Coordinates of C-alpha atoms and ligand atoms in Angstrom, one line a residue:
M1 CA 0.0 0.0 0.0
P2 CA 1.4 3.4 -0.9
S3 CA 2.2 5.7 2.0
A4 CA -0.4 8.4 2.8
G5 CA 2.3 10.8 3.9
T6 CA 4.9 11.7 6.5
L7 CA 4.3 12.1 10.2
W8 CA 6.8 14.4 11.9
T9 CA 7.2 13.1 15.4
I10 CA 9.8 11.6 17.7
P11 CA 9.5 8.0 19.0
T12 CA 8.8 9.0 22.6
Q13 CA 6.1 11.5 21.8
A14 CA 2.8 10.4 23.3
S15 CA 0.6 12.1 20.7
G16 CA 2.8 10.7 17.9
K17 CA 2.4 7.2 19.3
A18 CA -1.4 7.6 19.2
I19 CA -1.3 8.7 15.6
R20 CA 1.0 5.8 14.6
A21 CA -1.2 3.4 16.4
V22 CA -4.3 4.7 14.7
A23 CA -2.5 4.3 11.4
A24 CA -1.3 0.8 12.2
F25 CA -4.8 -0.3 13.3
G26 CA -6.5 1.3 10.3
G27 CA -3.9 -0.1 7.9
V28 CA -2.9 3.3 6.7
A29 CA 0.7 3.3 5.6
I30 CA 2.6 6.3 6.9
D31 CA 6.3 7.4 6.8
L32 CA 8.4 8.8 9.5
P33 CA 11.0 11.4 8.6
Q34 CA 14.4 9.8 7.7
V35 CA 16.2 12.5 9.6
Y36 CA 14.6 14.8 12.1
V37 CA 16.3 16.5 15.1
H38 CA 13.8 17.8 17.6
Y39 CA 14.2 21.4 18.8
Q40 CA 16.3 22.0 15.7
D41 CA 14.5 21.0 12.6
N42 CA 11.1 22.1 13.8
K43 CA 12.6 25.7 14.1
K44 CA 13.9 25.7 10.5
P45 CA 12.0 27.8 7.8
E46 CA 11.4 24.6 5.7
F47 CA 9.4 23.3 8.7
T48 CA 7.7 26.5 10.0
S49 CA 6.7 27.5 6.5
K50 CA 4.6 24.3 6.4
F51 CA 3.6 24.1 10.0
G52 CA 3.3 27.7 11.4
H53 CA 3.3 26.7 15.0
G54 CA 6.7 24.9 14.6
K55 CA 5.7 21.9 16.7
T56 CA 5.3 18.2 16.3
P57 CA 3.3 16.1 15.6
A58 CA 2.8 17.5 12.1
W59 CA 1.3 15.7 9.1
E60 CA 2.4 16.2 5.5
G61 CA 0.2 14.1 3.2
N62 CA 1.6 12.8 -0.1
D63 CA -1.4 14.8 -1.6
G64 CA 0.1 18.0 -0.1
F65 CA -2.3 18.2 2.7
L66 CA -0.7 19.8 5.8
L67 CA -2.0 19.5 9.4
F68 CA -0.8 20.0 12.9
E69 CA -2.2 19.3 16.4
G70 CA -1.9 15.8 17.6
A71 CA -5.6 15.0 18.3
T72 CA -6.6 16.5 14.9
I73 CA -4.1 14.4 13.0
T74 CA -5.2 11.3 15.0
R75 CA -8.8 11.8 13.8
Y76 CA -7.8 12.7 10.3
I77 CA -5.7 9.5 9.9
A78 CA -8.7 7.5 11.3
T79 CA -10.9 9.0 8.5
L80 CA -8.5 7.5 6.0
A81 CA -9.6 4.1 7.3
P82 CA -13.4 4.5 7.2
N83 CA -14.1 0.8 7.6
S84 CA -11.9 0.4 10.7
G85 CA -14.6 1.5 13.1
L86 CA -12.0 3.7 14.8
L87 CA -14.4 6.7 14.8
G88 CA -17.4 4.7 15.8
K89 CA -20.2 3.0 13.9
T90 CA -23.0 5.4 14.6
K91 CA -23.3 9.1 15.2
E92 CA -23.9 8.4 18.9
E93 CA -20.7 6.4 19.1
A94 CA -18.8 9.2 17.3
A95 CA -20.2 11.6 19.9
L96 CA -19.2 9.3 22.8
I97 CA -15.7 9.0 21.4
D98 CA -15.5 12.7 21.3
Q99 CA -16.8 12.9 24.9
M100 CA -14.2 10.4 26.2
D101 CA -11.5 12.0 24.2
A102 CA -12.2 15.7 24.5
P103 CA -11.8 16.4 28.3
H104 CA -8.5 14.5 28.2
R105 CA -6.9 16.5 25.4
K106 CA -5.6 18.7 28.1
R107 CA -2.9 16.3 28.6
A108 CA -1.6 17.9 31.8
R109 CA -4.7 16.6 33.5
L110 CA -4.1 13.0 32.7
S111 CA -0.4 12.7 32.5
H112 CA 1.3 14.6 35.1
D113 CA 3.7 16.5 32.9
A114 CA 7.1 16.4 34.6
H115 CA 8.2 19.6 33.0
Q116 CA 5.1 21.5 34.0
A117 CA 5.1 20.4 37.6
P118 CA 8.2 18.7 38.8
P119 CA 8.3 18.2 42.6
Q120 CA 10.6 21.2 42.8
R121 CA 7.7 23.5 42.0
G122 CA 6.2 22.8 45.4
P123 CA 2.5 23.3 46.0
I124 CA 1.5 23.4 42.3
H125 CA 2.9 19.9 42.1
T126 CA 0.3 18.7 44.5
I127 CA -2.5 20.5 42.6
F128 CA -1.4 18.7 39.4
L129 CA -1.4 15.4 41.2
E130 CA -5.0 16.0 42.4
R131 CA -6.1 16.9 38.9
Q132 CA -4.4 13.9 37.5
A133 CA -6.0 11.6 40.1
R134 CA -9.4 13.1 39.3
A135 CA -9.0 12.5 35.6
L136 CA -7.7 9.0 36.1
N137 CA -10.6 8.1 38.5
T138 CA -13.2 9.3 36.0
L139 CA -11.7 7.0 33.4
E140 CA -11.3 4.2 35.8
K141 CA -15.0 4.3 36.7
H142 CA -16.0 4.3 33.1
I143 CA -13.8 1.4 32.0
S144 CA -14.4 -0.8 35.1
T145 CA -17.6 -2.1 33.5
R146 CA -16.5 -2.2 29.9
T147 CA -13.8 -3.7 27.7
F148 CA -13.5 -0.6 25.5
F149 CA -14.3 3.0 26.1
V150 CA -17.0 3.2 23.5
G151 CA -18.9 0.3 21.9
E152 CA -17.6 -3.2 21.4
R153 CA -14.3 -2.6 19.8
I154 CA -11.2 -0.4 19.7
T155 CA -11.8 3.2 18.8
V156 CA -9.7 6.3 18.7
A157 CA -10.8 6.9 22.3
D158 CA -9.1 3.7 23.5
I159 CA -5.9 4.5 21.6
Y160 CA -5.8 8.1 22.8
I161 CA -6.5 7.3 26.5
A162 CA -4.2 4.3 26.6
T163 CA -1.4 6.5 25.2
L164 CA -1.9 9.1 27.8
V165 CA -2.2 6.6 30.6
Q166 CA 1.1 5.1 29.5
R167 CA 2.5 8.6 29.4
A168 CA 1.4 9.0 33.0
C169 CA 3.1 5.8 33.9
I170 CA 6.3 7.0 32.3
S171 CA 6.2 10.4 33.9
N172 CA 5.1 9.8 37.5
L173 CA 2.5 7.1 38.2
E174 CA 4.0 5.1 41.1
T175 CA 2.8 1.6 42.0
A176 CA 0.4 2.7 44.7
A177 CA -1.3 5.2 42.3
R178 CA -1.5 2.5 39.6
K179 CA -3.3 0.2 42.1
T180 CA -6.1 2.8 42.5
V181 CA -6.9 2.5 38.8
P182 CA -6.5 -1.2 38.1
N183 CA -8.9 -1.4 35.2
L184 CA -7.4 1.6 33.5
I185 CA -4.0 0.1 33.7
R186 CA -5.3 -3.3 32.5
H187 CA -6.9 -1.5 29.5
M188 CA -3.7 0.3 28.7
D189 CA -1.6 -2.9 29.0
T190 CA -4.0 -4.8 26.7
L191 CA -4.2 -2.1 24.2
I192 CA -0.5 -1.1 23.8
N193 CA 0.5 -4.8 23.6
Q194 CA -1.8 -5.5 20.6
P195 CA 0.3 -7.1 17.9
A196 CA -0.7 -4.4 15.5
F197 CA 1.1 -1.9 17.7
A198 CA 4.4 -3.6 17.9
G199 CA 7.3 -1.2 18.0
I200 CA 5.1 1.9 18.7
F201 CA 4.6 2.2 22.5
G202 CA 7.9 1.0 23.9
P203 CA 8.4 0.0 27.5
T204 CA 6.2 1.2 30.4
P205 CA 8.3 1.6 33.5
V206 CA 7.0 0.8 36.9
F207 CA 8.1 3.1 39.7
D208 CA 7.8 1.9 43.3
K209 CA 7.9 5.5 44.3
A210 CA 7.6 8.7 42.4
P211 CA 10.0 11.4 43.6
D212 CA 8.5 13.4 46.6
Y213 CA 8.7 17.1 47.0
V214 CA 11.2 17.8 49.8
A215 CA 11.5 21.4 50.7
P216 CA 15.2 22.1 50.9
K217 CA 16.5 23.8 54.1
K218 CA 17.5 27.0 52.4
E219 CA 14.1 27.6 51.0
K220 CA 12.5 27.5 54.4
E221 CA 14.9 30.2 55.6
Q222 CA 14.0 32.4 52.7
K223 CA 10.3 32.0 53.0
P224 CA 9.4 35.3 54.6
K225 CA 11.1 37.1 51.7
A226 CA 9.4 35.0 49.0
A227 CA 6.1 35.8 47.5
P228 CA 3.2 34.7 49.7
A229 CA 2.2 31.1 49.2
P230 CA -1.3 31.6 47.6
K231 CA 0.3 33.8 45.0
A232 CA 3.0 31.3 44.3
E233 CA 0.4 28.7 43.8
K234 CA -1.7 30.8 41.4
K235 CA 1.1 32.0 39.3
P236 CA 1.5 29.0 37.0
K237 CA -2.2 28.6 36.6
P238 CA -2.8 30.2 33.3
K239 CA 0.0 28.1 31.9
V240 CA -1.7 24.9 33.2
E241 CA -5.0 25.9 31.6
E242 CA -3.7 26.9 28.3
D243 CA -0.5 25.1 27.7
D244 CA -1.0 21.8 26.1
E245 CA 2.6 21.1 25.4
D246 CA 3.1 17.4 25.1
D247 CA 6.8 17.0 24.8
N248 CA 8.4 14.8 27.4
G249 CA 9.6 17.8 29.0
I250 CA 12.5 20.0 29.7
P251 CA 12.0 20.6 33.4
E252 CA 11.9 24.3 34.2
E253 CA 15.0 25.3 36.0
S254 CA 14.5 24.7 39.6
K255 CA 14.5 27.8 41.8
V256 CA 15.6 25.7 44.7
K257 CA 19.2 24.8 45.5
N258 CA 20.3 21.4 44.3
P259 CA 21.9 19.2 47.0
L260 CA 24.6 18.5 44.4
D261 CA 25.8 22.1 45.0
D262 CA 26.5 21.2 48.6
L263 CA 29.1 18.6 47.7
P264 CA 32.7 19.5 48.7
K265 CA 34.3 21.7 46.0
S266 CA 36.0 19.8 43.2
T267 CA 39.1 20.6 41.4
F268 CA 37.6 19.2 38.2
N269 CA 35.9 21.9 36.2
L270 CA 33.2 20.3 34.1
E271 CA 32.8 23.3 31.8
D272 CA 36.6 23.2 31.0
W273 CA 36.3 19.5 30.3
K274 CA 33.3 20.1 27.9
R275 CA 35.4 22.7 26.1
A276 CA 38.4 20.4 25.9
Y277 CA 36.3 17.6 24.6
S278 CA 34.7 19.9 21.9
N279 CA 38.0 21.4 20.8
K280 CA 40.5 18.5 20.8
E281 CA 40.7 15.2 19.1
T282 CA 39.4 12.6 21.6
R283 CA 42.4 10.2 21.5
G284 CA 46.1 10.7 21.0
A285 CA 48.8 13.0 22.4
G286 CA 47.4 16.4 23.4
G287 CA 43.9 15.0 23.0
A288 CA 40.8 15.4 25.2
L289 CA 41.3 12.1 27.0
E290 CA 44.8 13.1 28.0
W291 CA 43.4 16.3 29.3
F292 CA 40.8 14.4 31.2
Y293 CA 43.2 12.1 33.0
E294 CA 45.3 15.1 34.0
H295 CA 42.4 16.9 35.5
F296 CA 39.9 14.4 36.7
D297 CA 38.9 14.4 40.4
K298 CA 37.5 11.0 41.3
E299 CA 36.3 12.2 44.7
G300 CA 34.1 14.9 43.2
F301 CA 32.9 13.2 40.1
S302 CA 32.3 9.7 38.9
I303 CA 32.2 7.9 35.5
W304 CA 29.3 5.7 34.5
R305 CA 28.3 3.2 31.8
V306 CA 24.8 3.7 30.6
D307 CA 22.7 1.2 28.7
F308 CA 19.1 1.4 27.4
K309 CA 17.3 -1.5 29.1
Y310 CA 15.0 -2.5 26.3
P311 CA 17.1 -2.8 23.1
E312 CA 14.4 -5.2 21.6
E313 CA 12.1 -2.2 21.3
L314 CA 14.5 -0.3 19.1
T315 CA 13.8 -0.2 15.3
Q316 CA 15.4 2.3 13.0
T317 CA 18.8 3.5 14.2
F318 CA 18.0 7.2 13.4
M319 CA 15.0 6.9 15.7
S320 CA 17.1 5.4 18.4
N321 CA 19.5 8.4 18.0
N322 CA 16.5 10.7 18.3
Q323 CA 15.6 8.9 21.5
I324 CA 19.1 9.7 22.9
G325 CA 18.5 13.3 21.9
G326 CA 15.2 13.3 23.8
F327 CA 16.8 11.8 26.9
F328 CA 19.5 14.4 26.8
N329 CA 16.8 17.2 26.4
R330 CA 15.1 15.9 29.5
L331 CA 18.4 15.9 31.4
E332 CA 18.7 19.7 30.8
A333 CA 18.2 20.6 34.4
S334 CA 21.4 18.6 35.2
R335 CA 23.6 20.3 32.6
K336 CA 25.9 21.8 35.3
Y337 CA 26.5 18.3 36.7
L338 CA 26.8 16.1 33.7
F339 CA 28.6 15.2 30.5
G340 CA 27.5 12.4 28.3
S341 CA 28.5 10.5 25.2
M342 CA 25.9 8.0 24.0
G343 CA 25.4 6.2 20.8
V344 CA 23.4 3.7 18.8
L345 CA 25.3 0.5 18.0
G346 CA 24.3 -2.1 15.4
A347 CA 21.7 -1.9 12.6
A348 CA 17.9 -1.5 12.2
N349 CA 16.0 -3.9 14.4
A350 CA 19.2 -5.2 15.9
S351 CA 20.7 -2.3 17.8
L352 CA 21.4 -1.1 21.3
I353 CA 21.9 2.2 23.0
S354 CA 25.0 2.6 25.2
G355 CA 27.6 5.1 26.3
A356 CA 29.3 6.9 29.1
L357 CA 28.5 9.7 31.5
I358 CA 30.7 11.8 33.7
L359 CA 28.7 13.2 36.6
R360 CA 29.0 15.2 39.8
G361 CA 29.1 13.1 43.0
Q362 CA 29.3 9.3 43.5
E363 CA 25.7 8.4 42.7
A364 CA 24.1 8.6 39.3
E365 CA 20.5 8.9 40.4
P366 CA 20.5 12.4 41.8
V367 CA 21.9 13.7 38.5
V368 CA 19.9 11.7 36.0
N369 CA 16.5 11.5 37.8
V370 CA 15.5 14.9 36.4
A371 CA 14.6 12.9 33.2
P372 CA 11.3 11.1 33.7
D373 CA 12.5 8.2 31.7
W374 CA 15.9 7.7 33.5
E375 CA 14.7 4.3 34.8
S376 CA 14.6 3.0 31.2
Y377 CA 18.4 3.0 31.4
S378 CA 20.8 1.1 33.6
F379 CA 23.8 2.8 35.1
S380 CA 27.0 1.1 36.3
K381 CA 30.0 2.9 37.7
L382 CA 33.2 2.6 35.7
D383 CA 36.6 2.2 37.3
V384 CA 39.1 3.6 34.8
S385 CA 42.0 2.0 36.7
K386 CA 40.7 -1.3 35.2
D387 CA 41.7 -1.8 31.6
A388 CA 38.4 -3.1 30.2
E389 CA 36.4 -0.3 31.9
K390 CA 38.8 2.4 30.8
A391 CA 38.6 1.0 27.2
F392 CA 34.8 1.2 27.3
F393 CA 34.9 4.8 28.6
E394 CA 37.4 5.9 26.0
A395 CA 35.5 4.2 23.1
A396 CA 32.2 5.8 24.2
L397 CA 33.9 9.2 24.1
A398 CA 35.7 8.5 20.8
W399 CA 32.5 7.2 19.3
D400 CA 34.1 3.9 18.2
L401 CA 32.6 1.7 20.9
E402 CA 31.7 -1.8 19.8
I403 CA 29.6 -4.2 21.9
D404 CA 28.9 -7.9 20.9
G405 CA 29.9 -7.2 17.3
K406 CA 27.6 -4.2 17.1
K407 CA 29.4 -1.1 15.9
W408 CA 28.8 2.5 16.7
V409 CA 26.5 4.0 14.1
D410 CA 25.5 7.4 15.4
G411 CA 25.6 9.2 18.7
K412 CA 25.0 12.4 20.7
N413 CA 26.9 14.3 23.3
F414 CA 25.5 15.9 26.4
K415 CA 27.6 19.0 26.9
Ligands
GSH1 N1 -1.1 21.2 20.9 C1 0.0 20.5 20.2 C2 1.2 20.5 21.1 C3 2.4 20.1 20.3 C4 3.7 20.2 21.1 O1 3.7 20.8 22.2 N2 4.8 19.7 20.5 C5 6.1 19.7 21.2 C6 6.5 18.3 21.3 S1 8.1 18.0 21.9 C7 7.1 20.5 20.3 O2 7.0 20.3 19.1 N3 7.9 21.3 20.8 C8 9.0 21.9 20.1 C9 9.0 23.4 20.2 O3 8.2 24.0 20.9 O4 10.0 23.9 19.6 C10 -0.4 19.1 19.8 O5 -1.3 18.5 20.4 O6 0.1 18.6 18.8

């Protein structure tokens, strides 16, 4: 079947997953861009001249038809498969699908967007959690007596809701919260694991505990000077109401002090290292690695191997590389504490993601847990006094790492 067009999205984008699932279910062939670097290509004139808002998902039909807004594209793709039943069989079903779908288009309600309300944002974090719980409970009640949200078979409402419930699981839904909505979780699990959706949804992590908001000592001392609490709570409100960003989030820079700043001062200057790495050849005399071993302070910093835990989910290598880009975007709040060099190794449908991190302190978690998907990766400390671990570290930085015969294809640096 000829492709209907190109969907501009990245693999981890929830609304993109919903569109891809609708296309897969309806038998509508679609292409994904061969090369697309999020936060770069969507700002280029060739993109914004087609999609004025400069955001993904965006649809470019092979007939020249252009569309943006995730929910709109989802429905449009469903109309290309009129016999699929995805939009309901009667006008009543169509209206019910719209009912189930519409209130939940405000994604912040259903999936507690880590970038809109990370725990560091204090009281608003709690408000978001309450809203999220209310939305989840409404859906739980509805699905507890049904197999599908509307009618007797899968519709766009099932796909859309399951996508957002998975997104919630990825961003913050800890085990206890999942247990309050067992039918909704069952519905999500059944739906995203349909054979037709293979390769679209990726893994759904299970958190025993979502990160709590802990008011740092310093903030308490400053409280009298800070804006009064009710004001602080209200401030982000318009954004919550209007902002339907559905990226996986660059956490807003925390106003509170990071405990990593309280570590004993280090002689290793991460910024100087980043410059050395950017400006010098990695290996060889006078190279970045030589600079590194001269300056590294193993008390103040540590070196880690990082591996994506679910290589069997990876398909096209360019998509895996975009995934690394997304992970790095979500690590933005830790830029001061982290350097990374990660890559895709292998070939399409037989690849893995691996690499090395240099980070502040002796634990990886406090540095990487700003990215909601950090638990999709495993982290093991490297001891560069051991030959094999040193060789791994150097190869990850030099982009010539090879694991189990899989060679480095492409990579990204977090600098
Ligand atoms: N309301 C839009 C929101 C789209 C959206 O927020 N897209 C983000 C996804 S990461 C984006 O493209 N951000 C890039 C940017 O703003 O430059 C939809 O539902 O499609």
